[in-house]
Amino acid sequence: ARATQDRLCPKGQHKKTPGGCPCVQPGGDPGLPVAFRVRRVIRVENSLMWARYVMKRDAIRMRRTGEAFKQFDPPILSSGVVAQHPGVFAPADSSLNEVYLFHGTFIRAAVSIAKMDFRIDLAGSSTGTMYGSGAYLGECITKADEYAKDEPGGYYDG
């Protein structure tokens, strides 16, 4: 594994550098995280938004019937997790390149996203926009974790 320039120096000694500071390199001190411990799982879903998404996905499916398009190569990392836990994830339609991705943020923003969807006008307001305005999603939970923020003492503490 390699660090990215987004992961801040855990010791506060280095600025953001391409490839990450020496502290978060393999063999660095403390190095990259090697494991995570799940302390709590909270399902956040807006049923109305989900229903709108399903309608749009079905419309795309109808319009693209018989149309072949390139699949992800290599496959998206989260696809393996989804396949291993069918009781947790609704099946993703690989023929439409539908996948589960992760978005790292803090609790209040996650609740706001669940209530009102992503607000592109707020994109990058706390971390910047390397590739322009948009909702940044990743296939690896460790990347999303770089942007997640804890709220000590908050309702969802831990």
CSV table of C-alpha atoms in Angstrom, one decimal:
chain,number,residue,atom,x,y,z
A,1,ALA,CA,0.0,0.0,0.0
A,2,ARG,CA,1.1,3.6,-0.6
A,3,ALA,CA,0.0,6.7,1.1
A,4,THR,CA,-1.6,9.6,-0.8
A,5,GLN,CA,-0.8,13.3,-0.5
A,6,ASP,CA,-4.2,13.7,1.2
A,7,ARG,CA,-3.3,11.8,4.3
A,8,LEU,CA,-2.0,14.4,6.8
A,9,CYS,CA,1.1,13.8,8.8
A,10,PRO,CA,0.0,12.1,12.1
A,11,LYS,CA,2.8,13.9,14.0
A,12,GLY,CA,2.2,17.3,12.5
A,13,GLN,CA,5.8,17.4,11.3
A,14,HIS,CA,5.3,17.4,7.5
A,15,LYS,CA,3.2,19.3,5.0
A,16,LYS,CA,1.1,17.5,2.4
A,17,THR,CA,3.5,16.1,-0.1
A,18,PRO,CA,3.0,14.0,-3.3
A,19,GLY,CA,2.9,10.4,-2.2
A,20,GLY,CA,2.4,11.4,1.5
A,21,CYS,CA,4.9,12.3,4.2
A,22,PRO,CA,7.6,9.8,5.4
A,23,CYS,CA,5.5,9.1,8.5
A,24,VAL,CA,2.7,7.4,6.5
A,25,GLN,CA,4.9,5.5,4.1
A,26,PRO,CA,5.3,1.7,4.4
A,27,GLY,CA,8.0,1.3,7.1
A,28,GLY,CA,7.4,4.8,8.4
A,29,ASP,CA,6.5,5.7,11.9
A,30,PRO,CA,3.6,5.1,12.5
A,31,GLY,CA,3.2,4.0,8.9
A,32,LEU,CA,-0.1,3.3,7.1
A,33,PRO,CA,-3.1,2.0,9.0
A,34,VAL,CA,-3.0,-1.8,8.7
A,35,ALA,CA,-6.4,-2.5,10.2
A,36,PHE,CA,-9.7,-0.9,11.2
A,37,ARG,CA,-12.0,-1.7,14.1
A,38,VAL,CA,-15.6,-1.1,13.4
A,39,ARG,CA,-17.1,0.5,16.5
A,40,ARG,CA,-20.6,1.2,15.2
A,41,VAL,CA,-22.5,0.9,11.9
A,42,ILE,CA,-25.3,3.3,11.2
A,43,ARG,CA,-27.4,2.9,8.2
A,44,VAL,CA,-28.4,6.2,6.7
A,45,GLU,CA,-31.0,6.1,3.9
A,46,ASN,CA,-33.4,8.5,2.4
A,47,SER,CA,-36.2,6.2,1.0
A,48,LEU,CA,-37.5,8.9,-1.4
A,49,MET,CA,-34.0,9.5,-2.8
A,50,TRP,CA,-33.4,5.8,-3.1
A,51,ALA,CA,-36.7,5.4,-5.0
A,52,ARG,CA,-35.7,8.2,-7.4
A,53,TYR,CA,-32.4,6.6,-8.0
A,54,VAL,CA,-34.0,3.2,-8.7
A,55,MET,CA,-36.3,4.8,-11.2
A,56,LYS,CA,-33.4,6.5,-13.0
A,57,ARG,CA,-31.3,3.4,-13.0
A,58,ASP,CA,-34.2,1.4,-14.5
A,59,ALA,CA,-34.7,4.1,-17.2
A,60,ILE,CA,-31.0,3.8,-18.1
A,61,ARG,CA,-31.4,0.0,-18.2
A,62,MET,CA,-34.3,0.3,-20.6
A,63,ARG,CA,-32.5,2.8,-22.9
A,64,ARG,CA,-29.3,0.7,-23.0
A,65,THR,CA,-30.9,-2.7,-23.6
A,66,GLY,CA,-28.7,-4.6,-25.9
A,67,GLU,CA,-25.9,-2.0,-25.8
A,68,ALA,CA,-22.5,-3.3,-24.7
A,69,PHE,CA,-20.1,-1.1,-22.9
A,70,LYS,CA,-16.7,-1.5,-21.3
A,71,GLN,CA,-16.7,-3.0,-17.8
A,72,PHE,CA,-14.4,-1.8,-15.0
A,73,ASP,CA,-10.9,-3.3,-15.4
A,74,PRO,CA,-9.7,-4.1,-12.8
A,75,PRO,CA,-13.0,-4.6,-11.0
A,76,ILE,CA,-13.9,-2.0,-8.4
A,77,LEU,CA,-12.6,-3.1,-4.9
A,78,SER,CA,-16.0,-2.7,-3.2
A,79,SER,CA,-17.6,-5.2,-5.6
A,80,GLY,CA,-15.9,-8.1,-3.7
A,81,VAL,CA,-17.3,-6.9,-0.4
A,82,VAL,CA,-20.8,-6.6,-1.8
A,83,ALA,CA,-20.7,-10.1,-3.2
A,84,GLN,CA,-19.6,-11.5,0.2
A,85,HIS,CA,-22.4,-9.8,2.1
A,86,PRO,CA,-25.6,-10.2,0.0
A,87,GLY,CA,-27.7,-9.7,3.2
A,88,VAL,CA,-26.3,-6.2,3.7
A,89,PHE,CA,-26.0,-4.8,0.2
A,90,ALA,CA,-28.7,-4.6,-2.5
A,91,PRO,CA,-27.3,-6.3,-5.6
A,92,ALA,CA,-25.4,-3.9,-7.9
A,93,ASP,CA,-26.1,-4.2,-11.7
A,94,SER,CA,-22.7,-4.8,-13.2
A,95,SER,CA,-24.1,-4.6,-16.7
A,96,LEU,CA,-24.7,-0.9,-16.0
A,97,ASN,CA,-21.4,-0.5,-14.1
A,98,GLU,CA,-23.3,0.1,-11.0
A,99,VAL,CA,-21.1,-0.1,-7.9
A,100,TYR,CA,-20.9,0.8,-4.3
A,101,LEU,CA,-18.5,3.7,-3.5
A,102,PHE,CA,-17.5,5.5,-0.3
A,103,HIS,CA,-17.6,9.2,0.6
A,104,GLY,CA,-15.6,10.4,3.6
A,105,THR,CA,-17.1,13.2,5.6
A,106,PHE,CA,-18.1,14.1,9.1
A,107,ILE,CA,-21.4,13.1,10.8
A,108,ARG,CA,-23.3,16.3,10.3
A,109,ALA,CA,-22.5,16.4,6.6
A,110,ALA,CA,-23.5,12.7,6.2
A,111,VAL,CA,-26.9,13.4,7.8
A,112,SER,CA,-27.4,16.5,5.6
A,113,ILE,CA,-26.5,14.4,2.5
A,114,ALA,CA,-29.0,11.8,3.5
A,115,LYS,CA,-31.7,14.4,4.0
A,116,MET,CA,-31.1,16.7,1.0
A,117,ASP,CA,-28.6,14.8,-1.4
A,118,PHE,CA,-25.2,16.0,-2.3
A,119,ARG,CA,-24.9,19.8,-2.7
A,120,ILE,CA,-22.4,20.4,-5.4
A,121,ASP,CA,-22.3,24.1,-4.5
A,122,LEU,CA,-20.6,23.0,-1.2
A,123,ALA,CA,-18.1,20.7,-2.9
A,124,GLY,CA,-14.6,21.2,-1.5
A,125,SER,CA,-15.7,23.7,1.1
A,126,SER,CA,-13.6,21.9,3.8
A,127,THR,CA,-10.9,20.0,1.8
A,128,GLY,CA,-10.6,21.6,-1.6
A,129,THR,CA,-11.4,20.3,-5.1
A,130,MET,CA,-8.4,18.7,-6.8
A,131,TYR,CA,-10.4,17.8,-9.9
A,132,GLY,CA,-13.1,20.6,-9.8
A,133,SER,CA,-16.5,20.8,-8.2
A,134,GLY,CA,-18.2,17.5,-7.7
A,135,ALA,CA,-19.0,14.7,-5.2
A,136,TYR,CA,-15.8,12.8,-4.6
A,137,LEU,CA,-16.3,9.0,-4.1
A,138,GLY,CA,-13.8,6.2,-3.8
A,139,GLU,CA,-13.7,2.5,-4.1
A,140,CYS,CA,-11.6,2.0,-1.0
A,141,ILE,CA,-12.8,2.8,2.5
A,142,THR,CA,-9.3,3.8,3.6
A,143,LYS,CA,-9.4,6.7,1.1
A,144,ALA,CA,-12.8,7.8,2.4
A,145,ASP,CA,-11.4,7.6,6.0
A,146,GLU,CA,-8.9,10.2,5.1
A,147,TYR,CA,-11.7,12.7,4.9
A,148,ALA,CA,-13.9,11.4,7.7
A,149,LYS,CA,-14.0,13.6,10.8
A,150,ASP,CA,-14.9,12.6,14.3
A,151,GLU,CA,-17.2,14.7,16.5
A,152,PRO,CA,-16.0,14.0,20.1
A,153,GLY,CA,-18.8,14.2,22.5
A,154,GLY,CA,-21.4,14.3,19.7
A,155,TYR,CA,-24.5,12.2,19.4
A,156,TYR,CA,-22.7,9.6,17.3
A,157,ASP,CA,-19.5,9.6,19.3
A,158,GLY,CA,-17.2,6.7,18.6
